[in-house]
CSV table of C-alpha atoms in Angstrom, one decimal:
chain,number,residue,atom,x,y,z
A,1,MET,CA,111.3,100.4,86.8
A,2,ASN,CA,108.1,100.0,84.8
A,3,PRO,CA,105.9,97.7,86.9
A,4,LEU,CA,104.1,96.4,83.8
A,5,LYS,CA,107.3,95.4,82.0
A,6,PRO,CA,107.8,91.6,81.9
A,7,TRP,CA,111.1,89.9,82.5
A,8,SER,CA,112.4,86.7,81.2
A,9,VAL,CA,112.8,83.6,83.4
A,10,ARG,CA,113.9,80.0,82.8
A,11,ILE,CA,112.4,76.9,84.3
A,12,LYS,CA,115.1,75.4,86.5
A,13,LYS,CA,113.1,72.6,88.0
A,14,ILE,CA,109.6,71.1,87.8
A,15,LYS,CA,108.3,68.9,90.7
A,16,SER,CA,105.0,67.1,90.5
A,17,GLU,CA,103.0,67.5,93.8
A,18,THR,CA,99.8,65.8,92.8
A,19,GLU,CA,98.1,64.7,89.7
A,20,ASP,CA,97.2,68.2,88.6
A,21,VAL,CA,99.6,70.4,90.7
A,22,ARG,CA,103.3,71.1,90.0
A,23,THR,CA,105.9,73.3,91.6
A,24,PHE,CA,108.0,75.3,89.2
A,25,THR,CA,111.4,76.7,90.3
A,26,PHE,CA,112.4,79.7,88.2
A,27,GLU,CA,115.7,81.5,87.7
A,28,ALA,CA,116.0,85.0,86.2
A,29,LYS,CA,117.9,85.1,82.9
A,30,ASP,CA,119.3,88.5,83.9
A,31,ALA,CA,120.2,90.0,87.3
A,32,LEU,CA,117.0,91.7,88.6
A,33,PRO,CA,117.5,93.2,92.1
A,34,GLY,CA,114.4,93.8,94.1
A,35,LYS,CA,112.4,91.0,92.5
A,36,THR,CA,112.5,88.6,95.4
A,37,GLY,CA,109.0,89.3,96.7
A,38,LEU,CA,107.4,88.7,100.1
A,39,PRO,CA,105.2,85.9,101.5
A,40,GLY,CA,101.7,86.3,100.2
A,41,GLN,CA,102.6,88.4,97.1
A,42,PHE,CA,102.2,87.1,93.6
A,43,ASN,CA,103.7,87.3,90.1
A,44,MET,CA,101.9,87.4,86.7
A,45,VAL,CA,103.3,84.3,85.0
A,46,GLY,CA,102.7,83.7,81.3
A,47,PHE,CA,103.8,83.4,77.7
A,48,PRO,CA,103.4,85.8,74.8
A,49,ALA,CA,100.2,85.2,72.8
A,50,VAL,CA,99.0,82.8,75.4
A,51,GLY,CA,98.2,85.1,78.4
A,52,GLU,CA,99.1,85.5,82.0
A,53,ALA,CA,97.9,84.0,85.3
A,54,PRO,CA,98.4,85.5,88.8
A,55,ILE,CA,100.3,82.9,90.9
A,56,SER,CA,101.4,83.5,94.5
A,57,PHE,CA,104.8,82.6,95.7
A,58,SER,CA,105.1,79.1,97.2
A,59,SER,CA,108.7,79.6,98.3
A,60,LEU,CA,111.2,82.4,98.7
A,61,ASP,CA,113.7,80.2,100.5
A,62,ASN,CA,117.4,80.7,99.5
A,63,GLY,CA,116.5,83.4,97.1
A,64,THR,CA,114.7,81.1,94.6
A,65,ILE,CA,111.4,81.9,93.0
A,66,GLU,CA,108.9,79.0,93.2
A,67,HIS,CA,105.3,78.9,92.1
A,68,THR,CA,103.0,76.0,92.8
A,69,ILE,CA,100.5,75.8,90.0
A,70,ARG,CA,97.3,73.8,89.4
A,71,ALA,CA,96.3,73.3,85.8
A,72,VAL,CA,92.8,74.9,85.6
A,73,GLY,CA,92.8,77.1,82.5
A,74,ARG,CA,94.4,78.0,79.2
A,75,VAL,CA,97.5,79.6,80.7
A,76,THR,CA,98.2,77.1,83.4
A,77,GLU,CA,97.6,74.2,81.1
A,78,PHE,CA,100.1,75.7,78.7
A,79,LEU,CA,102.6,76.0,81.5
A,80,PHE,CA,102.2,72.3,82.2
A,81,GLY,CA,103.3,71.6,78.6
A,82,LEU,CA,106.7,73.3,79.2
A,83,LYS,CA,109.8,71.5,80.4
A,84,GLU,CA,112.9,72.3,82.4
A,85,GLY,CA,115.1,74.8,80.5
A,86,ASP,CA,112.2,76.5,78.7
A,87,ASP,CA,111.7,80.2,79.0
A,88,LEU,CA,108.6,82.3,79.8
A,89,SER,CA,107.7,85.8,81.0
A,90,MET,CA,107.0,87.1,84.4
A,91,ARG,CA,105.9,90.4,86.0
A,92,GLY,CA,105.9,91.3,89.6
A,93,PRO,CA,106.0,91.0,92.5
A,94,TYR,CA,102.6,92.5,93.2
A,95,GLY,CA,100.2,93.1,96.0
A,96,ARG,CA,100.1,93.1,99.8
A,97,GLY,CA,101.4,90.0,101.4
A,98,TRP,CA,101.0,88.3,104.8
A,99,PRO,CA,101.6,90.8,107.7
A,100,MET,CA,104.5,89.0,109.2
A,101,ASP,CA,105.4,92.0,111.3
A,102,ARG,CA,102.0,91.6,113.2
A,103,CYS,CA,103.1,88.1,114.3
A,104,ALA,CA,106.3,88.8,116.2
A,105,GLY,CA,105.9,87.6,119.8
A,106,LYS,CA,102.4,86.3,119.2
A,107,ASP,CA,100.7,82.9,118.5
A,108,LEU,CA,100.2,82.2,114.8
A,109,LEU,CA,97.5,80.0,113.4
A,110,LEU,CA,97.8,79.0,109.7
A,111,ILE,CA,94.7,77.4,108.1
A,112,ALA,CA,94.9,76.1,104.5
A,113,GLY,CA,92.6,74.3,102.2
A,114,GLY,CA,93.8,72.4,99.1
A,115,VAL,CA,96.3,74.4,97.0
A,116,GLY,CA,95.8,77.2,99.5
A,117,LEU,CA,98.8,75.7,101.4
A,118,ALA,CA,101.1,77.0,98.6
A,119,PRO,CA,100.9,80.8,99.5
A,120,LEU,CA,101.3,79.8,103.2
A,121,ARG,CA,104.5,77.8,102.6
A,122,PRO,CA,106.7,80.9,102.6
A,123,VAL,CA,105.2,81.8,106.0
A,124,VAL,CA,106.1,78.4,107.4
A,125,GLN,CA,109.7,78.8,106.0
A,126,THR,CA,110.0,82.2,107.6
A,127,VAL,CA,108.7,80.9,111.0
A,128,ILE,CA,111.1,78.0,111.0
A,129,ALA,CA,114.1,80.2,110.1
A,130,SER,CA,113.3,82.5,113.0
A,131,ARG,CA,111.3,80.2,115.3
A,132,ARG,CA,112.2,82.1,118.5
A,133,LEU,CA,110.4,85.2,117.3
A,134,PHE,CA,107.0,83.6,117.4
A,135,GLY,CA,104.9,82.0,120.1
A,136,ASP,CA,102.8,78.9,119.5
A,137,VAL,CA,102.5,78.1,115.8
A,138,SER,CA,100.0,75.7,114.4
A,139,LEU,CA,99.0,74.7,110.8
A,140,LEU,CA,95.6,73.2,110.1
A,141,TYR,CA,95.5,71.8,106.5
A,142,GLY,CA,92.6,70.2,104.8
A,143,ALA,CA,92.3,68.5,101.4
A,144,ARG,CA,89.9,66.4,99.4
A,145,ASN,CA,91.9,63.2,100.0
A,146,GLU,CA,95.4,62.1,100.9
A,147,ALA,CA,96.5,62.2,97.3
A,148,SER,CA,95.5,65.8,97.1
A,149,LEU,CA,97.8,66.9,100.0
A,150,LEU,CA,100.7,69.2,98.9
A,151,PHE,CA,104.3,69.1,100.2
A,152,ARG,CA,103.8,65.8,102.1
A,153,LYS,CA,107.5,65.2,102.8
A,154,GLU,CA,107.8,68.8,104.0
A,155,LEU,CA,104.8,68.4,106.3
A,156,ASP,CA,106.7,65.7,108.2
A,157,GLU,CA,109.7,68.0,108.6
A,158,TRP,CA,107.6,70.9,109.6
A,159,LYS,CA,106.1,68.9,112.5
A,160,LYS,CA,109.5,69.2,114.2
A,161,HIS,CA,109.0,72.9,114.6
A,162,ILE,CA,105.2,73.6,114.6
A,163,ARG,CA,102.0,71.8,115.4
A,164,ILE,CA,100.2,70.3,112.4
A,165,ALA,CA,96.7,68.9,112.1
A,166,LEU,CA,95.6,67.3,108.8
A,167,SER,CA,92.0,66.6,107.7
A,168,VAL,CA,90.6,65.1,104.5
A,169,ASP,CA,87.1,64.8,103.2
A,170,GLU,CA,87.7,61.2,102.0
A,171,VAL,CA,89.3,59.0,104.6
A,172,GLU,CA,90.6,55.7,103.3
A,173,ALA,CA,92.2,54.3,106.4
A,174,ARG,CA,91.1,54.9,110.0
A,175,ASP,CA,94.6,55.1,111.3
A,176,GLY,CA,94.3,58.4,113.1
A,177,LYS,CA,96.7,60.1,110.7
A,178,TYR,CA,94.0,62.3,109.2
A,179,GLU,CA,90.8,63.7,110.7
A,180,ALA,CA,87.6,63.2,108.6
A,181,GLY,CA,85.9,66.2,107.3
A,182,PRO,CA,86.8,69.8,106.4
A,183,VAL,CA,89.5,71.9,108.0
A,184,THR,CA,87.0,73.3,110.4
A,185,VAL,CA,86.9,70.0,112.2
A,186,PRO,CA,90.3,70.3,113.8
A,187,LEU,CA,89.7,74.0,114.2
A,188,ARG,CA,86.7,73.4,116.5
A,189,ARG,CA,88.7,71.3,119.0
A,190,ILE,CA,91.9,73.4,119.3
A,191,GLY,CA,92.4,75.9,122.0
A,192,ILE,CA,93.1,79.5,120.9
A,193,ASN,CA,94.1,82.5,123.0
A,194,PRO,CA,92.2,85.2,121.0
A,195,ASP,CA,94.0,88.1,122.5
A,196,ARG,CA,97.4,87.0,121.3
A,197,THR,CA,96.6,85.0,118.1
A,198,VAL,CA,97.0,86.1,114.5
A,199,VAL,CA,95.4,83.9,111.9
A,200,PHE,CA,96.3,83.5,108.2
A,201,VAL,CA,93.7,81.7,106.0
A,202,CYS,CA,94.0,80.6,102.4
A,203,GLY,CA,91.9,78.3,100.3
A,204,PRO,CA,88.6,78.1,98.5
A,205,GLU,CA,86.4,81.1,99.5
A,206,LEU,CA,83.6,78.9,100.8
A,207,MET,CA,86.1,77.2,103.1
A,208,MET,CA,87.4,80.6,104.2
A,209,ARG,CA,83.9,81.8,104.9
A,210,PHE,CA,83.1,79.0,107.3
A,211,THR,CA,86.6,79.1,108.8
A,212,ALA,CA,86.2,82.8,109.6
A,213,ARG,CA,82.9,82.1,111.3
A,214,GLU,CA,84.5,79.5,113.5
A,215,LEU,CA,87.3,81.9,114.4
A,216,LEU,CA,84.8,84.6,115.3
A,217,MET,CA,82.9,82.1,117.5
A,218,LYS,CA,86.3,81.5,119.3
A,219,ARG,CA,86.4,85.3,119.9
A,220,VAL,CA,89.3,86.0,117.5
A,221,PRO,CA,88.8,89.6,116.5
A,222,GLN,CA,88.2,90.5,112.9
A,223,SER,CA,91.4,92.5,112.9
A,224,GLY,CA,93.4,89.4,113.8
A,225,ILE,CA,92.1,87.3,110.8
A,226,PHE,CA,93.8,87.6,107.4
A,227,LEU,CA,92.6,86.0,104.2
A,228,SER,CA,94.1,85.7,100.7
A,229,LEU,CA,91.5,86.3,98.0
A,230,GLU,CA,91.4,85.4,94.3
A,231,ARG,CA,89.7,87.5,91.7
A,232,ARG,CA,90.2,88.0,87.9
A,233,MET,CA,93.5,89.9,88.1
A,234,HIS,CA,94.8,91.0,84.7
A,235,CYS,CA,97.2,93.9,85.2
A,236,GLY,CA,98.5,93.5,88.8
A,237,VAL,CA,98.6,97.2,89.5
A,238,GLY,CA,94.9,98.3,89.8
A,239,HIS,CA,94.6,99.8,86.3
A,240,CYS,CA,92.3,97.4,84.5
A,241,GLY,CA,89.6,97.1,87.1
A,242,HIS,CA,88.8,93.4,86.6
A,243,CYS,CA,89.5,92.5,90.3
A,244,GLN,CA,87.8,95.6,91.8
A,245,GLN,CA,85.5,95.0,94.7
A,246,CYS,CA,83.7,98.0,96.3
A,247,GLY,CA,86.6,100.4,95.6
A,248,ARG,CA,89.3,97.9,96.5
A,249,PHE,CA,91.6,96.1,94.0
A,250,VAL,CA,92.6,92.6,94.9
A,251,CYS,CA,95.8,92.9,93.0
A,252,LYS,CA,96.9,96.1,94.6
A,253,ASP,CA,95.2,96.3,98.0
A,254,GLY,CA,95.4,92.5,98.5
A,255,PRO,CA,95.5,89.7,97.8
A,256,VAL,CA,95.9,89.4,101.6
A,257,PHE,CA,93.2,91.4,103.4
A,258,PRO,CA,92.1,91.7,107.1
A,259,TYR,CA,88.7,90.0,107.4
A,260,ARG,CA,87.1,93.2,108.5
A,261,GLU,CA,87.9,94.8,105.1
A,262,VAL,CA,86.3,92.1,103.0
A,263,HIS,CA,83.5,90.8,105.2
A,264,GLY,CA,80.1,91.4,103.6
A,265,LEU,CA,81.3,92.0,100.0
A,266,PRO,CA,78.4,92.0,97.5
A,267,ASP,CA,79.3,88.5,96.1
A,268,GLY,CA,78.3,87.1,99.5
A,269,LEU,CA,81.2,84.6,99.7
A,270,LEU,CA,82.7,86.1,102.9
């Protein structure tokens, strides 16, 4: 099958998560075996004559395709103008996802910032569905304020299965529900067994930079830290070169990378 050939999908459901973030549930108009994808992979989502945007899966539960999207540019703002029942095009899935096979029998630490929780949501779903296969599992999630937190109802449900610590930059009520500051605040106080812990990190790159440094100070090896990067991905298969970084293509070799592979890139972010 041609990996660049788009396929048609229909918007089944649109759910507003925050003021500028929505979760779209899609259904394929034709049977397309092999299109389900893996946690951490992405699709190119768009519309003819408008363009495409790389969007990571935010759910693969029950065989559905969900993408949680923030309106930040021409393509995503156009998508926000669509309604349930409208059609659009999609290509994928592409890229290297989260290494779930590395986590079996180990402790798993998930660290998310802002919309970075969306690509980690399928990981949480996978853990809950097969909880006995993993050791201690924790989620540290930080956002600008309470209104910016994604999947708030699900967070309450997830607490029944994994440990969760929430932090916000702007604390309105000192009720102990949220810690004040970036996600590195709860990270500093939690205990980690570095020899048996695998860490997945997703969020703004500046947040990932300081998070990775905290993890290294806790003696988590570089090989145990995985990050999901964003670059200008246009083709999804490493042909156009827009997302190339020192011989690696974020679309093809990532978007999930071990920290040791991306530490010290010329852009200086990690």
